[in-house]
Each structure stands twice: as C-alpha cells, then as structure tokens.
C-alpha cells in the first residue's frame, strides 16, 4: 500500500487525491499562476512549433527552400506559391510560416535601451579588481563596490560602457580599467491580440522583434487582419507603429525593446486589390486609402517585361464594370477597393523564326515576315550536293500537340473498354483481368510516345503555298538508296533499294513475317511524311520505310479496334511500333 505523506488534517483529503492520481497527471498539475518569470503564465507552444529557445539563434538549412531552427528540430513549411495556389494569396502572409517564431534574437542591438531586470557584466582591473554580473534593480541602477549605484535605466546599449566608465573614474581616477556590457536581454511576456490567428500571452526576450511575437501567435489573419497597421501598446498608450510592407519591400523594420505586459495589436484589414496575369507578384495587396493610382499598385506587383496593358474589373453595387488601359497611362488610372486587376501582354506577331536542318549549307535559322509561306523559305535554301529536295519535311509544334491530344483520347477510350468489359463466368473474369493488365501496360508505354508533328507535303502543287508558323522546322533529308523494314519481321533491317522489288520482296529479305505479324496490315512511310497501305504501293522509292504491324488477338471487338487505331497513330506520328 502506498504510504501517504504527512499532511495537515484539513488538507488530508486533498493530499490523498493528489497521491491517487497517475504519475503523468501529477506532472502536469503545475501552478499556472506562478510559472515563468515574475509569476506570468508560461503558455505551451503552439502545435507544430517549438518553444522559444534563446540559445537557438541560427537556422540550419535542410531541403531546398526549408530551414530547421537550431535547437528546435522543427522544419518550417514553405509559404504558398501565388502562381500555383488554388486561392488568391494575401501579400504579407508569406512572412508567417514559423521561421521568425522559431529563432529568437539575442544578438547585440546598439539601440537597445537598458531596462529593469537586465544583466550587466562589469569587469575592473588594475588598482581595483572586480568581476561580476549585476542586475538592474527596481530603481534602474547597478551597484559596484567602492563606487556605489550607477543609474543605467534607459541608456542605449552602445553607450553603456562609456557611462559606467565615466562614473567609475569619478572614484578611481587612475590605474583602474573598466569594461561593461549587457550580458543578456531580459525575458518578457507580451500580449498579442487583434486580428491574429491565435491571440494570447507569449514569452521571449526584450530584444526580439515584433515579427517574433506575431509569428508565435500564428501571424496576421490573412482574411481579416491588416499588414499595414500593427501597434505596440504600453500602459494603454501607443509605443510604436509598424507597417509590415516596409519590411517586405524595403527590408526596414524599427527596433523596439519590449517590456513585460506590452501589447501587440493587429488591426482589421483595410482596402484590398487583387492582381494577376503578367506580373511577378500575383497577390492581393492592401492599401490604407480607398483609391490609389495604378502605378502605385504596379510598383508592388512588378509587371513582367512583356506586359503591355491592364484590365480592371470594378464591382460597383450589383454591377461589374470592365476597363482596359495601356501601362503607359497607369499613373492616370485610379484603382479602387475591391477591384480585380489583370496585367496582359497584347502582342501581335511581326516576324517568325524558322529552323532549317539536314542537308543545307546556308543559315540554319531564318527570320521571315508573319504570313510567310514554305516557298519563301525554300527560296533561301542552299541544298547540299546529297540533298533530296523532293523529300522536304516540315515539323510543327502545334501539329505535335494535336497528335498527342488525339493519341491520349484514344488511350483513354481503350482504357475504359479494358476496365469495363463484362464476364459471364469466373474463368472468363480471370482471363479478362489478365488481359486488362497487359492492355494497361501497353497504355503506359504508349503514353510516353512523343509525336513529331510532321506535316505531310505530298501534294507538290499546293505544298509551296503552306503557311509557316513560328518555331517550324524544315528538314532537308539526304538522298538514300536504302529501304527500311521494321516491325513484325524476323530481322528488321535497312536494305539496298532495288527498283523492281516489291513490298513482299523486301519483307522476305528481312527474314519474313514473325508469328505476331498481321500480314494484312503493312504501311509504307515516305520521306515527305505521306503514308500508304502496303497493298496499294506498286513501286517503292529510295528512302521508304516498310512497317509491319502486329496482330491483335482479343475477344473484344472494341478493344481490338482501339489498339489497332493506336498502333496506326503511333506509327504515323512518331514512326514507332509498339507491341502488346
């Protein structure tokens, strides 16, 4: 049986209750009134944050864009990226991610004013030796033997040594050296209230900045609080005012030594304007005035170099009114509270850049006027002796993107058929499952194929009038006396061109069809991008490529049709054959 401690008769029942509690409960039953310096309550740290640690004055870098506060082990998260965030981000909210609240400031502040409770280190040598750390008493003095009290309350940190030395020299006029410095900042408790996420009483050092205490309270509420008006109250009077935009934009923030009982107040949000589009800072900005010039807004949003205009959506009562202005007139345009501003880049193409590759001896990049045609580029062509000008190839990014979209649509349809096929028996269901797995593997491989975006120039009469686009690539192939045979043959290879040979002749010279070949599905790809069924080609040309497609064996007609279509699309757009 547990032996109870000796208790006063009146309090015996309370002692018994305490001893009957579990050990964990006894540990947590601390005196919340007298905990912490000067009897102030020591609040537990916010969830996900470390308690203030004056020794932690540095941040250790971890992963890219993250930092771990020294001595805390807490990794501060990155602020939301306004370019990718689902909701508009308030400018200023990126300050409060836990980095300021995790790292107190205990360094040397020359403008810090000595307060009651500070520790001052005093060293004297020579004719009189003395080395001690003296606290600043309630009268604002430190006491030095043989010298007496020296008033240091309100003295700036950088003037402390000079003041103490001058007072000591009044007693020891010679042969005594003096050195005095602030040993440590004073621990204080500060109230943080107003429009912050977690109002409360927070502990730190008197040298800590206002950002430290605001971060401890979760930061300014981005939906309701103001980043332009944060006051420090002392005894009910305003001691200092802070505009956090000055710190974000100019790196300026006033240094203020805090005292026990000071109150930091964040006032309600003022007038806001949302900015997006071609700007480096797409945020919601706050202003003290209900209307500001657009130039003042753009100075913070910072338009990109290519920006030309700004559009304004004004919300006036029940109406929405739109305006459109050039950036040059931004100083004459007024932006009002609640407006939505979008910066745009309205540029029309004046010239296009076309790249020439292959057997060409001239310039590789051509600058042509907007609306130029293929014949304009061919007029500046300097073909090499081995060039095959008749097989000119044209590749276009927009065509490649469209080919990729059509391929992805076909793959999605095939995936739907493979996953929704019905089975009558359990044996058939097992076969369907295995078949679906193979089809899904094929779909994954097919999704990695990148179409080349080749434009077919088989119509010789109309091909020269083809309009060119910016970024087009014209490729001049070299003359070849080879015919390529690929796909479902035993020995895919390049064979020497023979005018009298047929498609079947080349297939037989490549070893013939393998077991997975579909003899009825042969295609011939010409250098100019044209595609012909193998059965319709009476005579091959040098540089042609023969592709033998695989045979698709499945019980579902829709799946067979879907896979065959995808194989054709990949073969034509990327000149690649995939098998199941």
Tab-separated table of C-alpha atoms in Angstrom, residues 24 47 78 82 87 96 103 134 140 224 226 230 295 311 315 354 406 417 421 426 475 477 482 506 548:
chain	number	residue	atom	x	y	z
A	24	UNK	CA	1.503	11.739	-15.624
A	47	UNK	CA	1.045	22.843	-32.076
A	78	UNK	CA	7.256	26.948	-47.453
A	82	UNK	CA	0.843	32.592	-55.628
A	87	UNK	CA	-6.968	30.572	-53.979
A	96	UNK	CA	4.454	33.937	-41.030
A	103	UNK	CA	14.517	31.696	-33.819
A	134	UNK	CA	24.948	42.956	-11.810
A	140	UNK	CA	17.214	51.401	-12.611
A	224	UNK	CA	-9.276	39.703	-41.707
A	226	UNK	CA	-4.043	44.245	-41.598
A	230	UNK	CA	0.329	46.875	-36.181
A	295	UNK	CA	1.221	52.958	-60.948
A	311	UNK	CA	-7.679	45.230	-67.412
A	315	UNK	CA	-17.549	45.864	-58.573
A	354	UNK	CA	12.025	29.043	-88.870
A	406	UNK	CA	-5.693	12.564	-80.220
A	417	UNK	CA	-13.108	-0.565	-72.619
A	421	UNK	CA	-15.578	-5.385	-70.054
A	426	UNK	CA	-15.365	-16.650	-63.104
A	475	UNK	CA	14.340	19.288	-92.632
A	477	UNK	CA	16.770	14.773	-95.972
A	482	UNK	CA	18.048	2.227	-98.756
A	506	UNK	CA	11.725	-6.615	-99.004
A	548	UNK	CA	4.627	-4.498	-90.408
